[in-house]
Amino acid sequence: MPNFVEIRPRELKPALRELDGISRTTIDAHYRLYQGYVAKRNEILGRIEQVDLSAANQVYSEIRALKVDLSFAIGGIKNHEIYFEHLGGEGGDPIGAFRSLVDRDFGSADEWQADLRATGMAGRGWAWTAFDWDEGRLFNYVGDAQNTFPIWNATPLVALDVYEHAYFLDYQTDRSAYIDAFFRNLDWSVVNGWIAAYRIPAV
Ligand SMILES: [Fe+2]
């Protein structure tokens, strides 16, 4: 009897295939990568059920390899579920509760966007705007891979994928142009819905 539940990929919202500046071909290929993370998460958890726990070793062991790569698979799932869910909107400046948090913690929408853009240009995989529950504020964090460098007790609200698979078909190496398109397609109602659902304190 396995002690984990297999999960299935979330459906892709139809609006994701009609984005402004991020092609349907890119989204379809990107979604297949996400499906792959879900499949590997399920596969790894199944294999952990069978592993010899007494052979655990920090240099190399099966349990170590499985658990390290499980973090990559789970990161790939969570990151992409945020990414796909909050695209498909009209973009523009943030509105509502997220805007209030941005104004308080970054000074203005422009300063938040400039900082997230720079974080995305500096990252090798991701840039996230997250609410840190210990500090009680937003910050833009950088990630180099699916499993680096999340911060404990922080809730991501914006997830900017800067892996080349997110933009190379549409923009080749022009990541900055892709980031422009990302901002044009954000759905602020989704982000504000998360703020309400997670009960992030409003300003
Ligand atoms: Fe991605």
JSON list of C-alpha atoms and ligand atoms in Angstrom, two decimals:
[
{"chain": "A", "resi": 1, "resn": "MET", "atom": "CA", "xyz": [0.00, 0.00, 0.00]},
{"chain": "A", "resi": 2, "resn": "PRO", "atom": "CA", "xyz": [1.77, 3.18, -1.13]},
{"chain": "A", "resi": 3, "resn": "ASN", "atom": "CA", "xyz": [1.80, 6.05, 1.33]},
{"chain": "A", "resi": 4, "resn": "PHE", "atom": "CA", "xyz": [1.60, 8.67, -1.39]},
{"chain": "A", "resi": 5, "resn": "VAL", "atom": "CA", "xyz": [-1.08, 9.62, -3.87]},
{"chain": "A", "resi": 6, "resn": "GLU", "atom": "CA", "xyz": [-0.31, 9.92, -7.53]},
{"chain": "A", "resi": 7, "resn": "ILE", "atom": "CA", "xyz": [-1.16, 13.33, -8.90]},
{"chain": "A", "resi": 8, "resn": "ARG", "atom": "CA", "xyz": [-2.21, 14.29, -12.40]},
{"chain": "A", "resi": 9, "resn": "PRO", "atom": "CA", "xyz": [-1.25, 17.39, -14.40]},
{"chain": "A", "resi": 10, "resn": "ARG", "atom": "CA", "xyz": [-3.63, 20.31, -14.11]},
{"chain": "A", "resi": 11, "resn": "GLU", "atom": "CA", "xyz": [-5.47, 21.20, -17.30]},
{"chain": "A", "resi": 12, "resn": "LEU", "atom": "CA", "xyz": [-4.06, 24.02, -19.40]},
{"chain": "A", "resi": 13, "resn": "LYS", "atom": "CA", "xyz": [-6.46, 26.98, -19.47]},
{"chain": "A", "resi": 14, "resn": "PRO", "atom": "CA", "xyz": [-7.62, 27.72, -23.04]},
{"chain": "A", "resi": 15, "resn": "ALA", "atom": "CA", "xyz": [-6.45, 31.34, -22.67]},
{"chain": "A", "resi": 16, "resn": "LEU", "atom": "CA", "xyz": [-2.87, 30.10, -22.42]},
{"chain": "A", "resi": 17, "resn": "ARG", "atom": "CA", "xyz": [-2.97, 29.17, -26.08]},
{"chain": "A", "resi": 18, "resn": "GLU", "atom": "CA", "xyz": [-3.97, 32.74, -27.05]},
{"chain": "A", "resi": 19, "resn": "LEU", "atom": "CA", "xyz": [-1.30, 34.80, -25.31]},
{"chain": "A", "resi": 20, "resn": "ASP", "atom": "CA", "xyz": [0.11, 38.05, -26.59]},
{"chain": "A", "resi": 21, "resn": "GLY", "atom": "CA", "xyz": [3.70, 37.39, -27.64]},
{"chain": "A", "resi": 22, "resn": "ILE", "atom": "CA", "xyz": [4.11, 33.87, -26.25]},
{"chain": "A", "resi": 23, "resn": "SER", "atom": "CA", "xyz": [3.19, 31.44, -28.99]},
{"chain": "A", "resi": 24, "resn": "ARG", "atom": "CA", "xyz": [0.90, 28.45, -28.84]},
{"chain": "A", "resi": 25, "resn": "THR", "atom": "CA", "xyz": [3.82, 26.28, -29.95]},
{"chain": "A", "resi": 26, "resn": "THR", "atom": "CA", "xyz": [5.89, 27.47, -27.00]},
{"chain": "A", "resi": 27, "resn": "ILE", "atom": "CA", "xyz": [3.05, 26.93, -24.53]},
{"chain": "A", "resi": 28, "resn": "ASP", "atom": "CA", "xyz": [2.26, 23.45, -25.84]},
{"chain": "A", "resi": 29, "resn": "ALA", "atom": "CA", "xyz": [5.90, 22.39, -25.60]},
{"chain": "A", "resi": 30, "resn": "HIS", "atom": "CA", "xyz": [6.18, 24.00, -22.18]},
{"chain": "A", "resi": 31, "resn": "TYR", "atom": "CA", "xyz": [3.07, 22.18, -20.96]},
{"chain": "A", "resi": 32, "resn": "ARG", "atom": "CA", "xyz": [4.60, 18.87, -22.04]},
{"chain": "A", "resi": 33, "resn": "LEU", "atom": "CA", "xyz": [7.62, 19.64, -19.87]},
{"chain": "A", "resi": 34, "resn": "TYR", "atom": "CA", "xyz": [5.26, 20.23, -16.94]},
{"chain": "A", "resi": 35, "resn": "GLN", "atom": "CA", "xyz": [3.54, 16.91, -17.60]},
{"chain": "A", "resi": 36, "resn": "GLY", "atom": "CA", "xyz": [6.98, 15.33, -17.45]},
{"chain": "A", "resi": 37, "resn": "TYR", "atom": "CA", "xyz": [7.62, 16.77, -13.98]},
{"chain": "A", "resi": 38, "resn": "VAL", "atom": "CA", "xyz": [4.34, 15.30, -12.75]},
{"chain": "A", "resi": 39, "resn": "ALA", "atom": "CA", "xyz": [5.18, 11.88, -14.20]},
{"chain": "A", "resi": 40, "resn": "LYS", "atom": "CA", "xyz": [8.65, 11.90, -12.64]},
{"chain": "A", "resi": 41, "resn": "ARG", "atom": "CA", "xyz": [7.28, 12.99, -9.25]},
{"chain": "A", "resi": 42, "resn": "ASN", "atom": "CA", "xyz": [4.94, 10.00, -9.28]},
{"chain": "A", "resi": 43, "resn": "GLU", "atom": "CA", "xyz": [7.67, 7.64, -10.49]},
{"chain": "A", "resi": 44, "resn": "ILE", "atom": "CA", "xyz": [10.20, 8.78, -7.87]},
{"chain": "A", "resi": 45, "resn": "LEU", "atom": "CA", "xyz": [7.72, 8.45, -5.00]},
{"chain": "A", "resi": 46, "resn": "GLY", "atom": "CA", "xyz": [6.90, 4.95, -6.20]},
{"chain": "A", "resi": 47, "resn": "ARG", "atom": "CA", "xyz": [10.57, 4.02, -6.20]},
{"chain": "A", "resi": 48, "resn": "ILE", "atom": "CA", "xyz": [11.12, 5.48, -2.74]},
{"chain": "A", "resi": 49, "resn": "GLU", "atom": "CA", "xyz": [8.60, 2.91, -1.51]},
{"chain": "A", "resi": 50, "resn": "GLN", "atom": "CA", "xyz": [11.00, 0.16, -2.58]},
{"chain": "A", "resi": 51, "resn": "VAL", "atom": "CA", "xyz": [14.29, 1.66, -1.47]},
{"chain": "A", "resi": 52, "resn": "ASP", "atom": "CA", "xyz": [16.65, 0.09, 1.05]},
{"chain": "A", "resi": 53, "resn": "LEU", "atom": "CA", "xyz": [16.67, 2.70, 3.82]},
{"chain": "A", "resi": 54, "resn": "SER", "atom": "CA", "xyz": [19.57, 0.99, 5.60]},
{"chain": "A", "resi": 55, "resn": "ALA", "atom": "CA", "xyz": [21.84, 1.83, 2.65]},
{"chain": "A", "resi": 56, "resn": "ALA", "atom": "CA", "xyz": [21.39, 5.61, 3.07]},
{"chain": "A", "resi": 57, "resn": "ASN", "atom": "CA", "xyz": [24.64, 7.47, 2.47]},
{"chain": "A", "resi": 58, "resn": "GLN", "atom": "CA", "xyz": [25.39, 11.14, 1.89]},
{"chain": "A", "resi": 59, "resn": "VAL", "atom": "CA", "xyz": [28.04, 10.52, -0.81]},
{"chain": "A", "resi": 60, "resn": "TYR", "atom": "CA", "xyz": [25.84, 8.29, -2.90]},
{"chain": "A", "resi": 61, "resn": "SER", "atom": "CA", "xyz": [22.82, 6.18, -2.14]},
{"chain": "A", "resi": 62, "resn": "GLU", "atom": "CA", "xyz": [19.57, 5.43, -3.86]},
{"chain": "A", "resi": 63, "resn": "ILE", "atom": "CA", "xyz": [17.52, 7.27, -1.25]},
{"chain": "A", "resi": 64, "resn": "ARG", "atom": "CA", "xyz": [19.74, 10.34, -1.63]},
{"chain": "A", "resi": 65, "resn": "ALA", "atom": "CA", "xyz": [19.47, 10.35, -5.44]},
{"chain": "A", "resi": 66, "resn": "LEU", "atom": "CA", "xyz": [15.72, 9.88, -5.36]},
{"chain": "A", "resi": 67, "resn": "LYS", "atom": "CA", "xyz": [15.09, 12.57, -2.77]},
{"chain": "A", "resi": 68, "resn": "VAL", "atom": "CA", "xyz": [17.36, 15.15, -4.42]},
{"chain": "A", "resi": 69, "resn": "ASP", "atom": "CA", "xyz": [15.68, 14.68, -7.77]},
{"chain": "A", "resi": 70, "resn": "LEU", "atom": "CA", "xyz": [12.24, 14.57, -6.17]},
{"chain": "A", "resi": 71, "resn": "SER", "atom": "CA", "xyz": [12.84, 18.16, -5.09]},
{"chain": "A", "resi": 72, "resn": "PHE", "atom": "CA", "xyz": [13.55, 19.05, -8.73]},
{"chain": "A", "resi": 73, "resn": "ALA", "atom": "CA", "xyz": [10.36, 17.35, -9.93]},
{"chain": "A", "resi": 74, "resn": "ILE", "atom": "CA", "xyz": [8.17, 18.93, -7.25]},
{"chain": "A", "resi": 75, "resn": "GLY", "atom": "CA", "xyz": [9.73, 22.32, -7.90]},
{"chain": "A", "resi": 76, "resn": "GLY", "atom": "CA", "xyz": [8.97, 21.88, -11.59]},
{"chain": "A", "resi": 77, "resn": "ILE", "atom": "CA", "xyz": [5.36, 21.12, -10.79]},
{"chain": "A", "resi": 78, "resn": "LYS", "atom": "CA", "xyz": [4.76, 23.95, -8.35]},
{"chain": "A", "resi": 79, "resn": "ASN", "atom": "CA", "xyz": [6.64, 26.57, -10.36]},
{"chain": "A", "resi": 80, "resn": "HIS", "atom": "CA", "xyz": [4.78, 25.76, -13.57]},
{"chain": "A", "resi": 81, "resn": "GLU", "atom": "CA", "xyz": [1.37, 25.55, -11.91]},
{"chain": "A", "resi": 82, "resn": "ILE", "atom": "CA", "xyz": [1.83, 29.13, -10.71]},
{"chain": "A", "resi": 83, "resn": "TYR", "atom": "CA", "xyz": [3.22, 30.21, -14.08]},
{"chain": "A", "resi": 84, "resn": "PHE", "atom": "CA", "xyz": [0.40, 28.75, -16.18]},
{"chain": "A", "resi": 85, "resn": "GLU", "atom": "CA", "xyz": [-2.33, 29.76, -13.76]},
{"chain": "A", "resi": 86, "resn": "HIS", "atom": "CA", "xyz": [-1.46, 33.46, -13.60]},
{"chain": "A", "resi": 87, "resn": "LEU", "atom": "CA", "xyz": [-1.00, 33.98, -17.33]},
{"chain": "A", "resi": 88, "resn": "GLY", "atom": "CA", "xyz": [-3.88, 34.58, -19.70]},
{"chain": "A", "resi": 89, "resn": "GLY", "atom": "CA", "xyz": [-4.85, 38.03, -18.42]},
{"chain": "A", "resi": 90, "resn": "GLU", "atom": "CA", "xyz": [-4.56, 41.59, -19.64]},
{"chain": "A", "resi": 91, "resn": "GLY", "atom": "CA", "xyz": [-1.26, 42.44, -17.94]},
{"chain": "A", "resi": 92, "resn": "GLY", "atom": "CA", "xyz": [-0.46, 46.07, -17.25]},
{"chain": "A", "resi": 93, "resn": "ASP", "atom": "CA", "xyz": [0.24, 47.55, -13.85]},
{"chain": "A", "resi": 94, "resn": "PRO", "atom": "CA", "xyz": [-0.77, 45.47, -10.82]},
{"chain": "A", "resi": 95, "resn": "ILE", "atom": "CA", "xyz": [-4.16, 46.23, -9.31]},
{"chain": "A", "resi": 96, "resn": "GLY", "atom": "CA", "xyz": [-5.99, 45.46, -6.09]},
{"chain": "A", "resi": 97, "resn": "ALA", "atom": "CA", "xyz": [-4.39, 43.86, -3.06]},
{"chain": "A", "resi": 98, "resn": "PHE", "atom": "CA", "xyz": [-1.20, 42.94, -4.90]},
{"chain": "A", "resi": 99, "resn": "ARG", "atom": "CA", "xyz": [-0.78, 46.54, -6.02]},
{"chain": "A", "resi": 100, "resn": "SER", "atom": "CA", "xyz": [-1.11, 47.75, -2.44]},
{"chain": "A", "resi": 101, "resn": "LEU", "atom": "CA", "xyz": [1.56, 45.30, -1.28]},
{"chain": "A", "resi": 102, "resn": "VAL", "atom": "CA", "xyz": [3.83, 46.27, -4.18]},
{"chain": "A", "resi": 103, "resn": "ASP", "atom": "CA", "xyz": [3.46, 49.98, -3.45]},
{"chain": "A", "resi": 104, "resn": "ARG", "atom": "CA", "xyz": [4.28, 49.45, 0.21]},
{"chain": "A", "resi": 105, "resn": "ASP", "atom": "CA", "xyz": [7.20, 47.06, -0.24]},
{"chain": "A", "resi": 106, "resn": "PHE", "atom": "CA", "xyz": [8.81, 48.34, -3.47]},
{"chain": "A", "resi": 107, "resn": "GLY", "atom": "CA", "xyz": [7.67, 51.96, -3.52]},
{"chain": "A", "resi": 108, "resn": "SER", "atom": "CA", "xyz": [5.79, 51.72, -6.83]},
{"chain": "A", "resi": 109, "resn": "ALA", "atom": "CA", "xyz": [4.65, 49.32, -9.53]},
{"chain": "A", "resi": 110, "resn": "ASP", "atom": "CA", "xyz": [7.50, 50.48, -11.75]},
{"chain": "A", "resi": 111, "resn": "GLU", "atom": "CA", "xyz": [10.09, 49.73, -9.09]},
{"chain": "A", "resi": 112, "resn": "TRP", "atom": "CA", "xyz": [8.61, 46.28, -8.46]},
{"chain": "A", "resi": 113, "resn": "GLN", "atom": "CA", "xyz": [8.62, 45.51, -12.17]},
{"chain": "A", "resi": 114, "resn": "ALA", "atom": "CA", "xyz": [12.16, 46.80, -12.67]},
{"chain": "A", "resi": 115, "resn": "ASP", "atom": "CA", "xyz": [13.40, 44.68, -9.78]},
{"chain": "A", "resi": 116, "resn": "LEU", "atom": "CA", "xyz": [11.59, 41.54, -10.98]},
{"chain": "A", "resi": 117, "resn": "ARG", "atom": "CA", "xyz": [12.87, 42.09, -14.52]},
{"chain": "A", "resi": 118, "resn": "ALA", "atom": "CA", "xyz": [16.44, 42.42, -13.26]},
{"chain": "A", "resi": 119, "resn": "THR", "atom": "CA", "xyz": [16.01, 39.36, -11.06]},
{"chain": "A", "resi": 120, "resn": "GLY", "atom": "CA", "xyz": [14.74, 37.46, -14.09]},
{"chain": "A", "resi": 121, "resn": "MET", "atom": "CA", "xyz": [17.68, 38.63, -16.20]},
{"chain": "A", "resi": 122, "resn": "ALA", "atom": "CA", "xyz": [20.03, 37.52, -13.40]},
{"chain": "A", "resi": 123, "resn": "GLY", "atom": "CA", "xyz": [18.46, 34.11, -12.85]},
{"chain": "A", "resi": 124, "resn": "ARG", "atom": "CA", "xyz": [19.15, 30.89, -14.70]},
{"chain": "A", "resi": 125, "resn": "GLY", "atom": "CA", "xyz": [15.67, 29.47, -14.22]},
{"chain": "A", "resi": 126, "resn": "TRP", "atom": "CA", "xyz": [13.20, 31.54, -12.26]},
{"chain": "A", "resi": 127, "resn": "ALA", "atom": "CA", "xyz": [12.37, 34.82, -10.58]},
{"chain": "A", "resi": 128, "resn": "TRP", "atom": "CA", "xyz": [9.57, 34.93, -8.03]},
{"chain": "A", "resi": 129, "resn": "THR", "atom": "CA", "xyz": [7.72, 37.63, -6.17]},
{"chain": "A", "resi": 130, "resn": "ALA", "atom": "CA", "xyz": [6.84, 36.03, -2.87]},
{"chain": "A", "resi": 131, "resn": "PHE", "atom": "CA", "xyz": [5.36, 37.10, 0.45]},
{"chain": "A", "resi": 132, "resn": "ASP", "atom": "CA", "xyz": [7.69, 36.25, 3.34]},
{"chain": "A", "resi": 133, "resn": "TRP", "atom": "CA", "xyz": [5.50, 35.47, 6.35]},
{"chain": "A", "resi": 134, "resn": "ASP", "atom": "CA", "xyz": [8.33, 36.05, 8.83]},
{"chain": "A", "resi": 135, "resn": "GLU", "atom": "CA", "xyz": [9.22, 39.50, 7.50]},
{"chain": "A", "resi": 136, "resn": "GLY", "atom": "CA", "xyz": [5.64, 40.29, 6.51]},
{"chain": "A", "resi": 137, "resn": "ARG", "atom": "CA", "xyz": [6.58, 41.66, 3.11]},
{"chain": "A", "resi": 138, "resn": "LEU", "atom": "CA", "xyz": [7.13, 40.93, -0.57]},
{"chain": "A", "resi": 139, "resn": "PHE", "atom": "CA", "xyz": [10.55, 40.25, -2.07]},
{"chain": "A", "resi": 140, "resn": "ASN", "atom": "CA", "xyz": [11.76, 39.21, -5.52]},
{"chain": "A", "resi": 141, "resn": "TYR", "atom": "CA", "xyz": [13.76, 35.99, -5.21]},
{"chain": "A", "resi": 142, "resn": "VAL", "atom": "CA", "xyz": [16.01, 34.35, -7.80]},
{"chain": "A", "resi": 143, "resn": "GLY", "atom": "CA", "xyz": [16.08, 30.68, -8.83]},
{"chain": "A", "resi": 144, "resn": "ASP", "atom": "CA", "xyz": [18.62, 28.85, -10.95]},
{"chain": "A", "resi": 145, "resn": "ALA", "atom": "CA", "xyz": [16.72, 25.58, -11.26]},
{"chain": "A", "resi": 146, "resn": "GLN", "atom": "CA", "xyz": [13.37, 24.09, -10.27]},
{"chain": "A", "resi": 147, "resn": "ASN", "atom": "CA", "xyz": [14.72, 23.38, -6.80]},
{"chain": "A", "resi": 148, "resn": "THR", "atom": "CA", "xyz": [16.92, 26.40, -6.15]},
{"chain": "A", "resi": 149, "resn": "PHE", "atom": "CA", "xyz": [16.59, 28.69, -4.15]},
{"chain": "A", "resi": 150, "resn": "PRO", "atom": "CA", "xyz": [13.17, 28.64, -2.52]},
{"chain": "A", "resi": 151, "resn": "ILE", "atom": "CA", "xyz": [12.85, 30.35, 0.86]},
{"chain": "A", "resi": 152, "resn": "TRP", "atom": "CA", "xyz": [11.03, 28.67, 3.71]},
{"chain": "A", "resi": 153, "resn": "ASN", "atom": "CA", "xyz": [7.77, 30.23, 4.82]},
{"chain": "A", "resi": 154, "resn": "ALA", "atom": "CA", "xyz": [7.43, 32.45, 1.80]},
{"chain": "A", "resi": 155, "resn": "THR", "atom": "CA", "xyz": [4.46, 32.20, -0.57]},
{"chain": "A", "resi": 156, "resn": "PRO", "atom": "CA", "xyz": [5.12, 32.83, -4.26]},
{"chain": "A", "resi": 157, "resn": "LEU", "atom": "CA", "xyz": [2.61, 35.09, -6.00]},
{"chain": "A", "resi": 158, "resn": "VAL", "atom": "CA", "xyz": [4.36, 35.75, -9.31]},
{"chain": "A", "resi": 159, "resn": "ALA", "atom": "CA", "xyz": [6.55, 33.14, -11.01]},
{"chain": "A", "resi": 160, "resn": "LEU", "atom": "CA", "xyz": [8.61, 34.30, -13.98]},
{"chain": "A", "resi": 161, "resn": "ASP", "atom": "CA", "xyz": [10.08, 31.35, -15.88]},
{"chain": "A", "resi": 162, "resn": "VAL", "atom": "CA", "xyz": [13.36, 32.40, -17.50]},
{"chain": "A", "resi": 163, "resn": "TYR", "atom": "CA", "xyz": [14.55, 28.98, -18.61]},
{"chain": "A", "resi": 164, "resn": "GLU", "atom": "CA", "xyz": [15.30, 29.21, -22.32]},
{"chain": "A", "resi": 165, "resn": "HIS", "atom": "CA", "xyz": [12.49, 26.74, -23.06]},
{"chain": "A", "resi": 166, "resn": "ALA", "atom": "CA", "xyz": [10.08, 29.50, -22.04]},
{"chain": "A", "resi": 167, "resn": "TYR", "atom": "CA", "xyz": [11.11, 31.86, -24.84]},
{"chain": "A", "resi": 168, "resn": "PHE", "atom": "CA", "xyz": [13.74, 30.57, -27.24]},
{"chain": "A", "resi": 169, "resn": "LEU", "atom": "CA", "xyz": [11.24, 29.61, -29.97]},
{"chain": "A", "resi": 170, "resn": "ASP", "atom": "CA", "xyz": [9.67, 33.08, -29.88]},
{"chain": "A", "resi": 171, "resn": "TYR", "atom": "CA", "xyz": [12.61, 35.35, -29.05]},
{"chain": "A", "resi": 172, "resn": "GLN", "atom": "CA", "xyz": [15.78, 33.28, -29.50]},
{"chain": "A", "resi": 173, "resn": "THR", "atom": "CA", "xyz": [18.17, 34.76, -26.92]},
{"chain": "A", "resi": 174, "resn": "ASP", "atom": "CA", "xyz": [16.24, 37.99, -26.33]},
{"chain": "A", "resi": 175, "resn": "ARG", "atom": "CA", "xyz": [15.06, 37.23, -22.82]},
{"chain": "A", "resi": 176, "resn": "SER", "atom": "CA", "xyz": [14.18, 40.85, -22.15]},
{"chain": "A", "resi": 177, "resn": "ALA", "atom": "CA", "xyz": [11.59, 40.86, -24.96]},
{"chain": "A", "resi": 178, "resn": "TYR", "atom": "CA", "xyz": [10.07, 37.70, -23.51]},
{"chain": "A", "resi": 179, "resn": "ILE", "atom": "CA", "xyz": [9.88, 39.31, -20.06]},
{"chain": "A", "resi": 180, "resn": "ASP", "atom": "CA", "xyz": [7.97, 42.20, -21.68]},
{"chain": "A", "resi": 181, "resn": "ALA", "atom": "CA", "xyz": [5.49, 39.65, -23.06]},
{"chain": "A", "resi": 182, "resn": "PHE", "atom": "CA", "xyz": [5.23, 37.94, -19.66]},
{"chain": "A", "resi": 183, "resn": "PHE", "atom": "CA", "xyz": [4.18, 41.22, -18.05]},
{"chain": "A", "resi": 184, "resn": "ARG", "atom": "CA", "xyz": [1.62, 41.82, -20.84]},
{"chain": "A", "resi": 185, "resn": "ASN", "atom": "CA", "xyz": [-0.17, 38.56, -20.04]},
{"chain": "A", "resi": 186, "resn": "LEU", "atom": "CA", "xyz": [-0.40, 38.46, -16.26]},
{"chain": "A", "resi": 187, "resn": "ASP", "atom": "CA", "xyz": [-3.86, 37.96, -14.79]},
{"chain": "A", "resi": 188, "resn": "TRP", "atom": "CA", "xyz": [-4.08, 40.12, -11.68]},
{"chain": "A", "resi": 189, "resn": "SER", "atom": "CA", "xyz": [-7.39, 38.60, -10.63]},
{"chain": "A", "resi": 190, "resn": "VAL", "atom": "CA", "xyz": [-5.59, 35.27, -10.17]},
{"chain": "A", "resi": 191, "resn": "VAL", "atom": "CA", "xyz": [-2.80, 36.83, -8.10]},
{"chain": "A", "resi": 192, "resn": "ASN", "atom": "CA", "xyz": [-5.27, 38.75, -5.96]},
{"chain": "A", "resi": 193, "resn": "GLY", "atom": "CA", "xyz": [-7.30, 35.56, -5.53]},
{"chain": "A", "resi": 194, "resn": "TRP", "atom": "CA", "xyz": [-4.21, 33.84, -4.07]},
{"chain": "A", "resi": 195, "resn": "ILE", "atom": "CA", "xyz": [-3.66, 36.76, -1.68]},
{"chain": "A", "resi": 196, "resn": "ALA", "atom": "CA", "xyz": [-7.23, 36.28, -0.43]},
{"chain": "A", "resi": 197, "resn": "ALA", "atom": "CA", "xyz": [-7.04, 32.48, -0.33]},
{"chain": "A", "resi": 198, "resn": "TYR", "atom": "CA", "xyz": [-3.76, 32.45, 1.61]},
{"chain": "A", "resi": 199, "resn": "ARG", "atom": "CA", "xyz": [-4.98, 35.25, 3.86]},
{"chain": "A", "resi": 200, "resn": "ILE", "atom": "CA", "xyz": [-1.97, 37.40, 3.21]},
{"chain": "A", "resi": 201, "resn": "PRO", "atom": "CA", "xyz": [-2.59, 40.53, 5.28]},
{"chain": "A", "resi": 202, "resn": "ALA", "atom": "CA", "xyz": [-3.80, 43.38, 3.10]},
{"chain": "A", "resi": 203, "resn": "VAL", "atom": "CA", "xyz": [-2.27, 46.82, 3.41]},
{"chain": "B", "resi": 1, "resn": "FE", "atom": "FE", "xyz": [9.46, 26.13, -17.60]}
]
